[in-house]
Short mmCIF file of C-alpha atoms and ligand atoms in Angstrom, two decimals:
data_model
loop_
_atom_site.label_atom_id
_atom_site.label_comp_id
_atom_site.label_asym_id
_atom_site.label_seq_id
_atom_site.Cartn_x
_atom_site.Cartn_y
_atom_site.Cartn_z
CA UNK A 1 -8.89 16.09 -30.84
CA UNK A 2 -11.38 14.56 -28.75
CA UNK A 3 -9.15 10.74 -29.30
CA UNK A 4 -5.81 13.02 -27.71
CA UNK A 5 -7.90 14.10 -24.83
CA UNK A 6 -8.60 11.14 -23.89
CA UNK A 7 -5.30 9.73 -23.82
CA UNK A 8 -3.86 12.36 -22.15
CA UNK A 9 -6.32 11.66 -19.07
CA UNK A 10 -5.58 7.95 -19.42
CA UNK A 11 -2.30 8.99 -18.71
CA UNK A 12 -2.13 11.24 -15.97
CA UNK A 13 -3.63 8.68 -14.17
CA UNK A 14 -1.29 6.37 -11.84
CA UNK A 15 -0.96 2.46 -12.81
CA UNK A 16 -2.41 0.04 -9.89
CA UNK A 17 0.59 -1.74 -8.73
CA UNK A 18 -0.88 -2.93 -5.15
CA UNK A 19 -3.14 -5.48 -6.68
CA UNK A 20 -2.19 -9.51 -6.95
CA UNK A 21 1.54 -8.35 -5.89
CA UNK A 22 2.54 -11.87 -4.04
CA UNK A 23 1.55 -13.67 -7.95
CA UNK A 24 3.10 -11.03 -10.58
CA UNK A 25 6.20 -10.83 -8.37
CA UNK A 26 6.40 -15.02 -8.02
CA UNK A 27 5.54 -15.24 -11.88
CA UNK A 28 8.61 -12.32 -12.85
CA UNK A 29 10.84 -14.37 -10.41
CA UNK A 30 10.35 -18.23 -11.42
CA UNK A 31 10.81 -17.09 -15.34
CA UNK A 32 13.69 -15.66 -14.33
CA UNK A 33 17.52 -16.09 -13.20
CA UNK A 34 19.35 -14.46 -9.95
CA UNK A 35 22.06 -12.49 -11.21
CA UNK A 36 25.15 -10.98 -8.67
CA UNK A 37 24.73 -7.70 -8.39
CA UNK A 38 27.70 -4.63 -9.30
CA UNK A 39 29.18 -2.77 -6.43
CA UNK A 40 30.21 0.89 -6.04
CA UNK A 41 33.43 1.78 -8.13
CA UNK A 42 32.05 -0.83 -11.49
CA UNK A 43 31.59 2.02 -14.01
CA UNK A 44 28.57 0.80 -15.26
CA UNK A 45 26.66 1.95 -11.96
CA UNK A 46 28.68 5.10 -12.46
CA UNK A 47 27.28 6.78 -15.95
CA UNK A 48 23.69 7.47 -17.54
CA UNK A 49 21.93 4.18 -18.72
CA UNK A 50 21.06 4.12 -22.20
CA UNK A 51 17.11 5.08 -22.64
CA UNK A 52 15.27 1.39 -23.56
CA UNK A 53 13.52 1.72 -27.09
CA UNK A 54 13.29 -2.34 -27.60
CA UNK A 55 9.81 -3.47 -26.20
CA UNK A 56 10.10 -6.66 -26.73
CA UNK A 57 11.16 -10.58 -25.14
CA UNK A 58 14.20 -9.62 -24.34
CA UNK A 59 13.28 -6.50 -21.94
CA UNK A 60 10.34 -8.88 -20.57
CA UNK A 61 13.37 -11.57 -19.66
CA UNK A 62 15.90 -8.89 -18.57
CA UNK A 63 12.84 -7.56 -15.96
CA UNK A 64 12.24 -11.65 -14.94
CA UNK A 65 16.02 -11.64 -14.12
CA UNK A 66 15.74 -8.18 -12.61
CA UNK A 67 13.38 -9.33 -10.02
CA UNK A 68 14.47 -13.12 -9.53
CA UNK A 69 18.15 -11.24 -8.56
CA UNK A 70 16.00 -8.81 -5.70
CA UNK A 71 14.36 -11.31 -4.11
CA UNK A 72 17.90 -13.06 -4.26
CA UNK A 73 19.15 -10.49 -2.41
CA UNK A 74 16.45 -9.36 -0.06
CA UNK A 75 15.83 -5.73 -1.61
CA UNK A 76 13.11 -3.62 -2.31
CA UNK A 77 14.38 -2.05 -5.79
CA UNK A 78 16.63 -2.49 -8.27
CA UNK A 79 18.30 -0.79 -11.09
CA UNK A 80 18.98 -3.03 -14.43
CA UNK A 81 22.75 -1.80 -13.80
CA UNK A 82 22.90 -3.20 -10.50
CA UNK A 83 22.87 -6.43 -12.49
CA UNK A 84 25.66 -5.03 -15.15
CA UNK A 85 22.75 -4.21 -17.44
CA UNK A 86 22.84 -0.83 -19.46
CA UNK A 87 19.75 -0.10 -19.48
CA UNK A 88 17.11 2.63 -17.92
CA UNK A 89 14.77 0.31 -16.33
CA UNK A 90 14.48 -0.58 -12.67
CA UNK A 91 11.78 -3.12 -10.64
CA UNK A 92 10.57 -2.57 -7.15
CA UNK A 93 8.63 -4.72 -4.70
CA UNK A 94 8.31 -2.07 -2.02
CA UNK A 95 5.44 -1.26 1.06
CA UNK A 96 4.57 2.58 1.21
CA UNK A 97 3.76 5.08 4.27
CA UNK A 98 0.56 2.60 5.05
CA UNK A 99 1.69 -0.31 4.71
CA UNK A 100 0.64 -1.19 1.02
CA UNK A 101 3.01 -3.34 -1.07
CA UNK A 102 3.89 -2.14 -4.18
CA UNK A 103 5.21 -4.39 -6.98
CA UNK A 104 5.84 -3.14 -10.96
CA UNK A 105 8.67 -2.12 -13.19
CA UNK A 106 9.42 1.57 -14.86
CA UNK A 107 11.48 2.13 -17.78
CA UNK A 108 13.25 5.29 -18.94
CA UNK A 109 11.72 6.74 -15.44
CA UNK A 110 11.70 10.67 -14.97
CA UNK A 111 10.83 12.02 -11.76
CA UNK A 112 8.36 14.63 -11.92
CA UNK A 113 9.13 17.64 -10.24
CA UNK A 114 7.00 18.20 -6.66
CA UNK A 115 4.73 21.32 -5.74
CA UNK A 116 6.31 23.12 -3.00
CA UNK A 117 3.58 22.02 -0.37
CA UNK A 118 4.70 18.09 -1.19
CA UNK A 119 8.29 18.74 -0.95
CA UNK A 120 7.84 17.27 3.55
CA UNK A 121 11.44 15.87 3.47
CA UNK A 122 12.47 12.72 5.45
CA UNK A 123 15.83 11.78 6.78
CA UNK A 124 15.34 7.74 7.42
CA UNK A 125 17.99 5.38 6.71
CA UNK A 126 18.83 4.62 3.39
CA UNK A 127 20.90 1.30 1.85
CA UNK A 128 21.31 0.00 -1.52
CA UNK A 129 22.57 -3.56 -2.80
CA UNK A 130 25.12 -1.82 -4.88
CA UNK A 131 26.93 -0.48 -0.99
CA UNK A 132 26.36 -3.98 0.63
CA UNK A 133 25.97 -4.13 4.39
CA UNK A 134 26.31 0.07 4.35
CA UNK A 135 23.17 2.48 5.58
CA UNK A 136 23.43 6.42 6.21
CA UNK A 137 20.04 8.65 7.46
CA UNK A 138 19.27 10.97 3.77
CA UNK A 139 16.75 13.53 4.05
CA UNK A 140 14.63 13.21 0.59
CA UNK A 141 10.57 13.87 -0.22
CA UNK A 142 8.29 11.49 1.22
CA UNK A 143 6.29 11.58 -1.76
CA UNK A 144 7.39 11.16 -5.49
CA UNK A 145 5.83 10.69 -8.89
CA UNK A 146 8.19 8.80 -11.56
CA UNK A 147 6.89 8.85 -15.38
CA UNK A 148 7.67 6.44 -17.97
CA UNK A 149 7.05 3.58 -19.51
CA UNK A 150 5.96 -0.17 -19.19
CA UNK A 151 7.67 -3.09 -20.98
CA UNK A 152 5.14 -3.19 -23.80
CA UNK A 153 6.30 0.95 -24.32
CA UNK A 154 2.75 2.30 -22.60
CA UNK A 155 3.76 5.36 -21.08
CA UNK A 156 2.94 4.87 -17.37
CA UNK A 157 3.17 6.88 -14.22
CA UNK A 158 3.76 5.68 -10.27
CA UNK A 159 3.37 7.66 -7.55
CA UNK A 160 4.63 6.67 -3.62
CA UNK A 161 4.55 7.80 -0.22
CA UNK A 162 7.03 7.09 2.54
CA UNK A 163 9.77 4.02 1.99
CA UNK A 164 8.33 3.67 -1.69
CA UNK A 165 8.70 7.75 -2.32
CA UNK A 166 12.30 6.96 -1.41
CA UNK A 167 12.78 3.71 -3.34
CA UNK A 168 11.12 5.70 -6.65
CA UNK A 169 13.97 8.34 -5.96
CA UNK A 170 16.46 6.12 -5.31
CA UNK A 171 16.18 3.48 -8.38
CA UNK A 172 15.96 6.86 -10.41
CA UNK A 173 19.04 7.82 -9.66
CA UNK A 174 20.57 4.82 -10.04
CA UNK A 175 20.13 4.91 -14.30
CA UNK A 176 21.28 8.23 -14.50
CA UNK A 177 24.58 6.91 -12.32
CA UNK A 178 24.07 8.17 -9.00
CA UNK A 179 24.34 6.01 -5.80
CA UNK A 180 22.86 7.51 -2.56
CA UNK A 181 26.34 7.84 -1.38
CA UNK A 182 26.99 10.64 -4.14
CA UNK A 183 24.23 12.39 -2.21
CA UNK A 184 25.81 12.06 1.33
CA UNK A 185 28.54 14.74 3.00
CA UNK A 186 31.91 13.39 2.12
CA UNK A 187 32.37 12.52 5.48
CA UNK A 188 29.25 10.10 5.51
CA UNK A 189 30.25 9.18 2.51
CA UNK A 190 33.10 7.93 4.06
CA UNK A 191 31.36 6.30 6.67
CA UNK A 192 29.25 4.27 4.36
CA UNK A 193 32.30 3.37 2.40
CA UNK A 194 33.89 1.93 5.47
CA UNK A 195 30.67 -0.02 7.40
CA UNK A 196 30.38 -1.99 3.47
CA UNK A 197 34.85 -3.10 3.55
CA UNK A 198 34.19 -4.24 7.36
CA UNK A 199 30.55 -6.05 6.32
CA UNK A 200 29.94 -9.00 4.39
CA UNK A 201 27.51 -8.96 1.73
CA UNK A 202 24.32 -11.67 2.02
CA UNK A 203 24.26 -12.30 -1.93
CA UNK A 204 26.37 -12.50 -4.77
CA UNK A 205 28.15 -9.71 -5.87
CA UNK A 206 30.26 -8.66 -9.17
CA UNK A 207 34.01 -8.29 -7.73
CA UNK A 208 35.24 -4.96 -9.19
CA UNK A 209 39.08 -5.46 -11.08
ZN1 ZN B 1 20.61 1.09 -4.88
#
């Protein structure tokens, strides 16, 4: 009994992921290869991800890879299915409300649902690597907590403010196949549809067939 309680306030706490962010993020990136990343309408951005239950070298590479291919492309998160990967993990290398870089990894994520008095919704822009060159305003929480686990199968929780509360949300989404644009009026939908045919993406992307 007294062995569970402990564990479960080990993990209710949030994992430190603003601490030596410029080395972890350099080490994940130079063990790691820059993949091109899918674009809206490749299914695999499209469905659930399956839930990861392998711990082991081969997660630790895919999350190297993962994070080589965002600094590749300039972003702030990514999904593992954003580089074709079927998976539910996503990395992020993000700076919060204040300013604070965040850098770390969640698999099998779950956001945690908000209490009323945290649910202060912002409407900044939004983008994603996945809708190349697009961005629409989406009103979502500026705070979020995600649950889940690291890639040695600790369960783990994050919690963000401002940008980062978004980028938490976003990457979320992502592994249970939902773009921002799903979340957008059809008509902005369309709007974001069109700014990514007229733009030209920065990075390598998968062509869709
Ligand atoms: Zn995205």
């Amino acid at each position: 009994m007294a062995q569970q309680d402990t564990e479960q306030s080990v993990n209710s706490e949030f994992i430190v992921d603003t601490e030596d962010c410029e080395e972890r993020e350099l080490a994940h990136r130079e063990r790691g290869t820059s993949r091109p990343i899918t674009v809206v309408g490749n299914p695999v951005l499209h469905r659930e991800c399956q839930d990861v239950t392998e711990f082991d070298d081969k997660l630790a590479e895919l999350i190297d890879d993962m994070f080589a291919s965002q600094r590749t492309a300039e972003g702030v998160g990514l999904a593992a299915n954003q580089i074709g990967v079927d998976l539910k993990v996503f990395v992020y290398d993000c700076m919060d409300d204040e300013g604070v870089r965040h850098v770390g990894h969640v698999c099998n994520p779950v956001l945690e649902d908000l209490p009323a008095d945290r649910r202060v919704l912002d409407d900044s822009n939004e983008g994603c690597l996945s809708v190349p060159t697009a961005y629409a305003p989406l009103a979502r929480p500026d705070y979020a907590v995600v649950s889940g686990q690291d890639m040695k199968g600790n369960p783990i929780r994050v919690q963000g403010t401002g940008y980062f509360a978004r980028c938490l949300q976003h990457e979320t989404d992502h592994l249970y196949g939902q773009l921002y644009i799903d979340r957008l009026s059809k008509r902005e939908r369309r709007d974001a549809l069109r700014q990514m045919e007229e733009g030209t993406p920065r990075y390598p992307v998968v062509a869709n067939d």
